[in-house]
PDB file of C-alpha atoms in Angstrom:
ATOM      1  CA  UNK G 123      91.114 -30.773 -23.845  1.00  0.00           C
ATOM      2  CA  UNK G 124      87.665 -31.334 -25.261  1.00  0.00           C
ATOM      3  CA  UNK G 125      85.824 -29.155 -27.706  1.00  0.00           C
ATOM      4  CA  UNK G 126      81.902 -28.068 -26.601  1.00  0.00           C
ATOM      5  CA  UNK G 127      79.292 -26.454 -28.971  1.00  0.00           C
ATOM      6  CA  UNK G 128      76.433 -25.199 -26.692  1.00  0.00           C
ATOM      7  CA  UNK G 129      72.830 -25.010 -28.729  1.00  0.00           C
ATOM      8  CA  UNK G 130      70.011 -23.264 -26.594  1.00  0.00           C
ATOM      9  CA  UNK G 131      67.623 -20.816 -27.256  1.00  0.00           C
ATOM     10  CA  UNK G 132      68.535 -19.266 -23.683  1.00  0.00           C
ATOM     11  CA  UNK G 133      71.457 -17.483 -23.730  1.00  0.00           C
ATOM     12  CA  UNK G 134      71.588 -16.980 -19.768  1.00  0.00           C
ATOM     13  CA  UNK G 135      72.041 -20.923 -20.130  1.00  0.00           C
ATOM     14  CA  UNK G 136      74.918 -21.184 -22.753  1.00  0.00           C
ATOM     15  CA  UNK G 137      76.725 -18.514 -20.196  1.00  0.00           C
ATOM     16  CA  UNK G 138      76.681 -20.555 -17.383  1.00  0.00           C
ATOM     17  CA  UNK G 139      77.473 -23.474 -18.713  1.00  0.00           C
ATOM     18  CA  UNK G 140      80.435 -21.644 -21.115  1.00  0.00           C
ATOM     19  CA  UNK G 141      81.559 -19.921 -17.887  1.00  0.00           C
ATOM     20  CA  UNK G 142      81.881 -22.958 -15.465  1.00  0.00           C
ATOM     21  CA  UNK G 143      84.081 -24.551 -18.574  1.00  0.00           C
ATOM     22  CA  UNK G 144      85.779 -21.946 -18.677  1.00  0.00           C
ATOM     23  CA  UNK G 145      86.740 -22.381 -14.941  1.00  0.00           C
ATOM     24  CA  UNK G 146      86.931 -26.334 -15.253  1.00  0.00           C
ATOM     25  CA  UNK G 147      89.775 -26.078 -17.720  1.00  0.00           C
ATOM     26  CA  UNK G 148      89.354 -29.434 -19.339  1.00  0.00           C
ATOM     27  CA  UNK G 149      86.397 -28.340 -21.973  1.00  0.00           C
ATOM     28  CA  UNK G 150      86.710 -25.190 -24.517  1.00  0.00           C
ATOM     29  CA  UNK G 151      83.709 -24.231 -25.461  1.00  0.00           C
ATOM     30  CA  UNK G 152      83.843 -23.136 -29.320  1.00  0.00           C
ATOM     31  CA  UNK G 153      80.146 -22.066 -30.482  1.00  0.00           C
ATOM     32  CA  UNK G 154      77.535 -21.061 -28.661  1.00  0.00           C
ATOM     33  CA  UNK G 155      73.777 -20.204 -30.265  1.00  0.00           C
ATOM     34  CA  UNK G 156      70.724 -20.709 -30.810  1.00  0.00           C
ATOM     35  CA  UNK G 157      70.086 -22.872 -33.678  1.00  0.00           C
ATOM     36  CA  UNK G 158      72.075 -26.665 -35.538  1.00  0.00           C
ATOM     37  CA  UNK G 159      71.942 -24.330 -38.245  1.00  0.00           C
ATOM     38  CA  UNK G 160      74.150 -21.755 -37.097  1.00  0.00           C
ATOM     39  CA  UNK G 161      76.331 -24.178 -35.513  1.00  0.00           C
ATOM     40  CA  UNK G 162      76.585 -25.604 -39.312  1.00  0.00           C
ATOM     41  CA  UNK G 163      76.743 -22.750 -40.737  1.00  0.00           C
ATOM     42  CA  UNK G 164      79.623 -21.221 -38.339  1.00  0.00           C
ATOM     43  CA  UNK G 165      81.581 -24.939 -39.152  1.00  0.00           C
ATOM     44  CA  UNK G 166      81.640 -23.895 -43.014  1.00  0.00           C
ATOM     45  CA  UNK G 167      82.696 -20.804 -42.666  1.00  0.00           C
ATOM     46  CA  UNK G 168      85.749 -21.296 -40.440  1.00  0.00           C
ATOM     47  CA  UNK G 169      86.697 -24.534 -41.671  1.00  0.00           C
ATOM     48  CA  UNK G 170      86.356 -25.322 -37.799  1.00  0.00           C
ATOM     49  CA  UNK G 171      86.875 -29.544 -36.972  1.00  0.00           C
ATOM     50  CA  UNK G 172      83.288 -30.704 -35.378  1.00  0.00           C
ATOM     51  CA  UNK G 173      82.849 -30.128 -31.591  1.00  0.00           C
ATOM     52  CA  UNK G 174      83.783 -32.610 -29.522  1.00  0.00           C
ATOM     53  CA  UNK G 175      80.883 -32.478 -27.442  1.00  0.00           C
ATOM     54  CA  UNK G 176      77.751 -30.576 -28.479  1.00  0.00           C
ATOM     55  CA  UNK G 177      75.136 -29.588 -25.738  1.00  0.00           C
ATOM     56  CA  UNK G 178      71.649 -29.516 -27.225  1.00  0.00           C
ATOM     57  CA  UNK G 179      68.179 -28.095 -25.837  1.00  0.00           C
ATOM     58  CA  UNK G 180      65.922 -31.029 -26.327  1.00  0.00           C
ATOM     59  CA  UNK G 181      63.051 -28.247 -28.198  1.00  0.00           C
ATOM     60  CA  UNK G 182      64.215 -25.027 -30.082  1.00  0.00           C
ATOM     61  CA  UNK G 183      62.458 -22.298 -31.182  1.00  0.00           C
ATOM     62  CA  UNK G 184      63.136 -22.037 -35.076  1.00  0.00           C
ATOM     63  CA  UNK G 185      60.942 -25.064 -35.804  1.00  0.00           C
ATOM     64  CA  UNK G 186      63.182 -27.788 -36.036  1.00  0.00           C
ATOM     65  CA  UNK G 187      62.329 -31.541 -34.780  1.00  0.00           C
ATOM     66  CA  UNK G 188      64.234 -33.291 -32.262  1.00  0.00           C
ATOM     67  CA  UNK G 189      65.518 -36.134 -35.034  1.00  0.00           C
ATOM     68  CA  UNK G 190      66.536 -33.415 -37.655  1.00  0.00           C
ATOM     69  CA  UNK G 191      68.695 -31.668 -35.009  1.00  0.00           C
ATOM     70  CA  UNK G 192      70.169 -34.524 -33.319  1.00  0.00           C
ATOM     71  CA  UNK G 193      70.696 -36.791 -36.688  1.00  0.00           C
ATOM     72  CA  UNK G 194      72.516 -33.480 -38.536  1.00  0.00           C
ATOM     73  CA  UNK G 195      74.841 -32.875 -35.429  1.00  0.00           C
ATOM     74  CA  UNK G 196      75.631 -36.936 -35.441  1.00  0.00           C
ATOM     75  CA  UNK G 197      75.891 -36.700 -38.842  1.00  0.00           C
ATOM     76  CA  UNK G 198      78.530 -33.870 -39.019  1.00  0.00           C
ATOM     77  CA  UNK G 199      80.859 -36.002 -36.370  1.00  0.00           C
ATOM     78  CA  UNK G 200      79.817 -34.684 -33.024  1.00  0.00           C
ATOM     79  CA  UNK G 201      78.838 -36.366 -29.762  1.00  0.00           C
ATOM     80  CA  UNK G 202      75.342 -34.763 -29.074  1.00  0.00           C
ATOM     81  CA  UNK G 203      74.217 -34.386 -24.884  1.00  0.00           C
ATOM     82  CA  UNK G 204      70.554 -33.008 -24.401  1.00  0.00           C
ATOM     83  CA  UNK G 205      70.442 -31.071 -22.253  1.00  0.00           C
ATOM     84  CA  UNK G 206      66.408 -30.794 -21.352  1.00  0.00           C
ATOM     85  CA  UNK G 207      64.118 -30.606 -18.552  1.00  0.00           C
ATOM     86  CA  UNK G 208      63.476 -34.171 -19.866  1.00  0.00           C
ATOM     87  CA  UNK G 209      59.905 -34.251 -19.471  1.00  0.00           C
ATOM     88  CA  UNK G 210      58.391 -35.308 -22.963  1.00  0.00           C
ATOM     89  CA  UNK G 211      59.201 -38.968 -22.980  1.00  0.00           C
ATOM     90  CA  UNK G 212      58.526 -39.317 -26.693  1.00  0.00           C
ATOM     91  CA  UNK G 213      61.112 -36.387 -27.985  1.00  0.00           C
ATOM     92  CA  UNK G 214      63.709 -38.194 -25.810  1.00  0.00           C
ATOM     93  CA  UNK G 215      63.106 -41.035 -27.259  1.00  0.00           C
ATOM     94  CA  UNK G 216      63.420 -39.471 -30.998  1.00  0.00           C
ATOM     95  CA  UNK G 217      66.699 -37.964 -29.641  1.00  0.00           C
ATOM     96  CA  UNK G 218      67.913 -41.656 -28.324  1.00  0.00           C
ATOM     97  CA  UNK G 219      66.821 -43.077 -32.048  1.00  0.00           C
ATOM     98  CA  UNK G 220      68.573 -40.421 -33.618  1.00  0.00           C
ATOM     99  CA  UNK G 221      71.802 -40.937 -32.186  1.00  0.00           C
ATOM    100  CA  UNK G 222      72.158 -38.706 -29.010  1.00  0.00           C
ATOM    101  CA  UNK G 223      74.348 -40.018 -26.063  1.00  0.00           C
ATOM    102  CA  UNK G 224      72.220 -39.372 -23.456  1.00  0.00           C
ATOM    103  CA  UNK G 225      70.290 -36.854 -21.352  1.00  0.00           C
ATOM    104  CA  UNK G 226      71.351 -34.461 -18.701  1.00  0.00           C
ATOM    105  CA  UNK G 227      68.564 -32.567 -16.733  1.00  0.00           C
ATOM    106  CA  UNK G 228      68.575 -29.034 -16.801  1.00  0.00           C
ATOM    107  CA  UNK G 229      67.732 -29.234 -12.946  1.00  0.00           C
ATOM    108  CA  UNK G 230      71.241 -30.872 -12.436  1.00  0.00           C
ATOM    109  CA  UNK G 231      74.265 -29.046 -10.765  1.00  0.00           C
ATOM    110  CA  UNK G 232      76.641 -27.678 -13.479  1.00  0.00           C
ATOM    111  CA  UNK G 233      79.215 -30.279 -12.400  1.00  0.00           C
ATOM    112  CA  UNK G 234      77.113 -32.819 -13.171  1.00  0.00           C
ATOM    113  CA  UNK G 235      76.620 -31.156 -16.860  1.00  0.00           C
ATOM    114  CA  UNK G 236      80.542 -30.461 -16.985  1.00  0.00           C
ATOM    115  CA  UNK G 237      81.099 -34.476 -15.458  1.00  0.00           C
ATOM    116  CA  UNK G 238      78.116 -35.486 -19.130  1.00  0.00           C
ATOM    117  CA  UNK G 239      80.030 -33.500 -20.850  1.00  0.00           C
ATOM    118  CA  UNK G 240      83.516 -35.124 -19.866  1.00  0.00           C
ATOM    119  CA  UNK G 241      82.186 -38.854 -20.081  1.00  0.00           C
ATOM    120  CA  UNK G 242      80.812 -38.476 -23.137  1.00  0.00           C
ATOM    121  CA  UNK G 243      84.187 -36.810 -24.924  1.00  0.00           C
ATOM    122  CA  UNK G 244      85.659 -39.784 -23.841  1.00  0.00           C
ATOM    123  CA  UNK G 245      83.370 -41.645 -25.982  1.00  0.00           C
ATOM    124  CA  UNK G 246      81.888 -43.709 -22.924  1.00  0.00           C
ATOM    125  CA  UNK G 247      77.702 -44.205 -22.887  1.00  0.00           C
ATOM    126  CA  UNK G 248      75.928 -41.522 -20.383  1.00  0.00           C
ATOM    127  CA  UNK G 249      74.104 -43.560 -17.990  1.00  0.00           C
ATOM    128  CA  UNK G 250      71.509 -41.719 -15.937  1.00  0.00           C
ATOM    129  CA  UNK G 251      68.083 -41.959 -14.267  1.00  0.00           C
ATOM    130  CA  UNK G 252      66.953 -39.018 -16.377  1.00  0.00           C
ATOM    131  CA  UNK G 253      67.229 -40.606 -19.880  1.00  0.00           C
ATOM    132  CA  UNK G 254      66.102 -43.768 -18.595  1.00  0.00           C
ATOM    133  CA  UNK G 255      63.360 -43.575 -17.128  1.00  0.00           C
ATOM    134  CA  UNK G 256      61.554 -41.265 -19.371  1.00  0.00           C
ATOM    135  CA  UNK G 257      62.193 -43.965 -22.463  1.00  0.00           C
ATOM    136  CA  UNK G 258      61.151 -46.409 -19.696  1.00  0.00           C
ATOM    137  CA  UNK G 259      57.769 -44.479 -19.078  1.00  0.00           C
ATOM    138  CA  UNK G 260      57.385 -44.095 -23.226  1.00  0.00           C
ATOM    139  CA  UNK G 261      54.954 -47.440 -24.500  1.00  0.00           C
ATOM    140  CA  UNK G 262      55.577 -46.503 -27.673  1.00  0.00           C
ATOM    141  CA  UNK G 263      59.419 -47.274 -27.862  1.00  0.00           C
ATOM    142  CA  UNK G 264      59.984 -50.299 -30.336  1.00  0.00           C
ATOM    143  CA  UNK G 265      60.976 -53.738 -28.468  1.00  0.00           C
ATOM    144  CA  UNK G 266      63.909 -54.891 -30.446  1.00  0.00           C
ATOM    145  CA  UNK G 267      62.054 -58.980 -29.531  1.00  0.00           C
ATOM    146  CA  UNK G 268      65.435 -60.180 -28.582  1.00  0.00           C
ATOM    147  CA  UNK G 269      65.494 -63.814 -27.851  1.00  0.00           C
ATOM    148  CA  UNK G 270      66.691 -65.211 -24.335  1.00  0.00           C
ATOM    149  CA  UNK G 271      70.324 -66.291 -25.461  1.00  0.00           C
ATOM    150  CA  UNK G 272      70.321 -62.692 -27.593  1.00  0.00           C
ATOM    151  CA  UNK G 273      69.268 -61.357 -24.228  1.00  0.00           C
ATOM    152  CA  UNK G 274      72.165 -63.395 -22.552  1.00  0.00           C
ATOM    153  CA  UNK G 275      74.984 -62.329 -25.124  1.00  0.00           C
ATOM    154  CA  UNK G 276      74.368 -58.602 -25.174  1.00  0.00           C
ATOM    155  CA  UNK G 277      74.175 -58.794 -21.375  1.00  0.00           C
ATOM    156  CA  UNK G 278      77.453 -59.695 -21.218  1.00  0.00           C
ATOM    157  CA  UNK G 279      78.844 -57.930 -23.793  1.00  0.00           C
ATOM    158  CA  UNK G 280      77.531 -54.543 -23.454  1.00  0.00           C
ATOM    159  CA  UNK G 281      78.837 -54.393 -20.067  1.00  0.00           C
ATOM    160  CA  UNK G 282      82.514 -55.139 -20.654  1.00  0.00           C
ATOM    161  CA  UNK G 283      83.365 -58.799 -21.677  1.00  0.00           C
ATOM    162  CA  UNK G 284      84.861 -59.107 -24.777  1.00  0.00           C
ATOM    163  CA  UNK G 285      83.136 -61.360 -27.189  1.00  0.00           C
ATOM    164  CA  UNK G 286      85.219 -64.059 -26.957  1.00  0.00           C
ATOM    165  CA  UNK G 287      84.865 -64.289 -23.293  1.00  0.00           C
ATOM    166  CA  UNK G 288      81.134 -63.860 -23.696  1.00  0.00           C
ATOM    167  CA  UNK G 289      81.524 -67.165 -25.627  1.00  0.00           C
ATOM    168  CA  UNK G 290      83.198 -68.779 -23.452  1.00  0.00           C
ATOM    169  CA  UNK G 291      81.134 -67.866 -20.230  1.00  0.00           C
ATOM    170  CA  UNK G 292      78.052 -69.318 -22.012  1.00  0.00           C
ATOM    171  CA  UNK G 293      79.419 -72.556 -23.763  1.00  0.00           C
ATOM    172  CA  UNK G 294      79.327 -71.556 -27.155  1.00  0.00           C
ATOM    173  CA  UNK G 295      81.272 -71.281 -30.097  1.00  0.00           C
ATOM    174  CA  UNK G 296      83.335 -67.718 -30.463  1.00  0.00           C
ATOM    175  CA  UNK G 297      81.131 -67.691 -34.298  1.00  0.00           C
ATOM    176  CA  UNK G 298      78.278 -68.531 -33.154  1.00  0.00           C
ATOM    177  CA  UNK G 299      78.107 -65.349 -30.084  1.00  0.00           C
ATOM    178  CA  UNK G 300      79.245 -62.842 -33.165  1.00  0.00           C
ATOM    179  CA  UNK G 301      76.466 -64.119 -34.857  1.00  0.00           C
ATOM    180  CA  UNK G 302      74.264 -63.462 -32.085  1.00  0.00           C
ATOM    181  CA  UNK G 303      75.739 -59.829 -31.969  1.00  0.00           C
ATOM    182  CA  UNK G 304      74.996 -59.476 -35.468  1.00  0.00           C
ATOM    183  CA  UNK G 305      71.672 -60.365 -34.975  1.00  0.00           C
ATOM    184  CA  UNK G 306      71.160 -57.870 -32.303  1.00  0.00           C
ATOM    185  CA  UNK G 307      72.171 -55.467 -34.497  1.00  0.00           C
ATOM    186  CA  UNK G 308      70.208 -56.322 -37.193  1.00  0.00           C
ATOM    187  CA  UNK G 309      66.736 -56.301 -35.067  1.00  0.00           C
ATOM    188  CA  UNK G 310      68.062 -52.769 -33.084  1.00  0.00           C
ATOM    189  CA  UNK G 311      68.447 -51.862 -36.674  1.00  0.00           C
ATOM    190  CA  UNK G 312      64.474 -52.968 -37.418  1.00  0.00           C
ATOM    191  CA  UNK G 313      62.909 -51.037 -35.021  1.00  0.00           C
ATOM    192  CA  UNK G 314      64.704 -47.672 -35.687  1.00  0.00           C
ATOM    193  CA  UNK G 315      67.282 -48.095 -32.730  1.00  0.00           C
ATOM    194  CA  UNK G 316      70.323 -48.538 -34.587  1.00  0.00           C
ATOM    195  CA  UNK G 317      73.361 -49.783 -32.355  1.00  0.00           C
ATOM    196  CA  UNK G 318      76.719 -49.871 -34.651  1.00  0.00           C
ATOM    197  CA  UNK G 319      79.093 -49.760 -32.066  1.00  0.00           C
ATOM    198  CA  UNK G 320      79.542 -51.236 -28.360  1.00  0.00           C
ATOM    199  CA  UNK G 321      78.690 -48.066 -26.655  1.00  0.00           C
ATOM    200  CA  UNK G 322      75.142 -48.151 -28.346  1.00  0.00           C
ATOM    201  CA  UNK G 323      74.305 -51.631 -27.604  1.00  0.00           C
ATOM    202  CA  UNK G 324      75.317 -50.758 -23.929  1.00  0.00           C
ATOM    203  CA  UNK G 325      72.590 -48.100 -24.306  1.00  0.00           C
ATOM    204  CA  UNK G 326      69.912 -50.432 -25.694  1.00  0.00           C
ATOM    205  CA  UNK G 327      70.433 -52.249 -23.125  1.00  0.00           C
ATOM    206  CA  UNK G 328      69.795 -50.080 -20.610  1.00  0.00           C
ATOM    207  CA  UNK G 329      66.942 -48.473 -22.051  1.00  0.00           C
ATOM    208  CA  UNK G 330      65.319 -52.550 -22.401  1.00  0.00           C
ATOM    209  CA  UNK G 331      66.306 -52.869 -19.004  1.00  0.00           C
ATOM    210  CA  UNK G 332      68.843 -56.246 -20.005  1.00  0.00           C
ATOM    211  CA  UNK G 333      71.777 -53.773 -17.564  1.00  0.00           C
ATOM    212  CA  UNK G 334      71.262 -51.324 -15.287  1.00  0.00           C
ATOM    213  CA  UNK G 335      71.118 -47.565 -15.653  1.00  0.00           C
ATOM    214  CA  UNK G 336      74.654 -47.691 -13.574  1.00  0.00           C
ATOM    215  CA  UNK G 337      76.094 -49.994 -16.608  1.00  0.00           C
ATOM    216  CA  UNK G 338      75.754 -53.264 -14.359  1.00  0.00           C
ATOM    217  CA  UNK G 339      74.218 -56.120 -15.543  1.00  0.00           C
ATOM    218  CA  UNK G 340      70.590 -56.478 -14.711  1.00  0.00           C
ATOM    219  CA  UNK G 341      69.060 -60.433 -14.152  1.00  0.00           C
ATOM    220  CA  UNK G 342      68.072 -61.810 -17.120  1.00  0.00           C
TER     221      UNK G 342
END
């Protein structure tokens, strides 16, 4: 059973959420405010592990910035959804950079929150139109300027071939595709789009359109 932090100024939103959970049986739901702060602040005091799963509004009240909120929450060891009406391409952007696994609209049915919340506890990449096309409508979000064979490589890769097969599909030397991979990382890295494990280079390439928002690879 998964662990959920909900963080939303509205509490009649944290109660429906925390209440279909609670009926789901497969997510606990262990904080629920207002603010990363108190979250933090309720994980000192108790000694409590991180959450799992936490479910943050995309703009609080108290004055905090997307990145702050999202990049303290990732730092601390949590999985961070947004949970946003998802129309302010540039802050979803800031929460993609920052490390957030995707974006859930609050116009969704709550089993479609509960079925974000699930996927990403598993530690899979949220794929959805939401997320997507809003970073897709942003001109402002930093092309990594991945060469064609770059292109190729984390094509294959991010959607399921391991590397060595990715070598092998495209007639080159095992070394020579991890090089490629490092590269990737490197320029992701450049640009403020950091992608350290497999999950985030699936997401970059979704969000430069190399796969599909369903995960599938898209033609190169």
């Amino acid at each position: 059973m998964s662990t959920v932090a909900l963080i939303d100024d509205h509490e009649s939103v944290r109660l429906g959420i925390e209440a279909a959970c609670g009926r789901e049986g497969t997510q606990t739901v262990v904080f629920s405010g207002s603010t990363v702060g108190s979250y933090l602040e309720w994980r000192r005091a108790t000694g409590a592990p991180p959450a799992d799963v936490v479910v943050l509004d995309l703009t609080l009240g108290d004055g905090t910035t997307v990145t702050e909120n999202v990049s303290a929450l990732v730092d601390d060891g949590a999985s961070v959804v947004i949970h946003s009406v998802a129309d302010r391409p540039v802050a979803v952007r800031e929460a993609l950079v920052a490390g957030a696994a995707g974006i859930i609209s609050k116009s969704s049915a709550l089993d479609d929150v509960l079925d974000a919340i699930r996927t990403v506890a598993r530690g899979e990449a949220l794929n959805n139109v939401e997320w997507a096309s809003a970073v897709d409508g942003d001109r402002d979000f930093a092309d990594a300027q991945l060469s064609w064979r770059e292109r190729e490589v984390l094509r294959l890769y991010a959607t399921g071939l391991p590397l060595r097969a990715v070598a092998e599909r495209l007639g080159v030397a095992y070394s020579t595709a991890k090089e490629n991979i490092t590269r990737i990382r490197v320029k992701y890295v450049e640009v403020g789009r950091p992608a350290p494990t497999k999950v985030d280079l699936l997401r970059r390439a979704i969000e430069d359109g190399i796969v599909s928002a369903d995960g599938t690879a898209s033609v190169v």
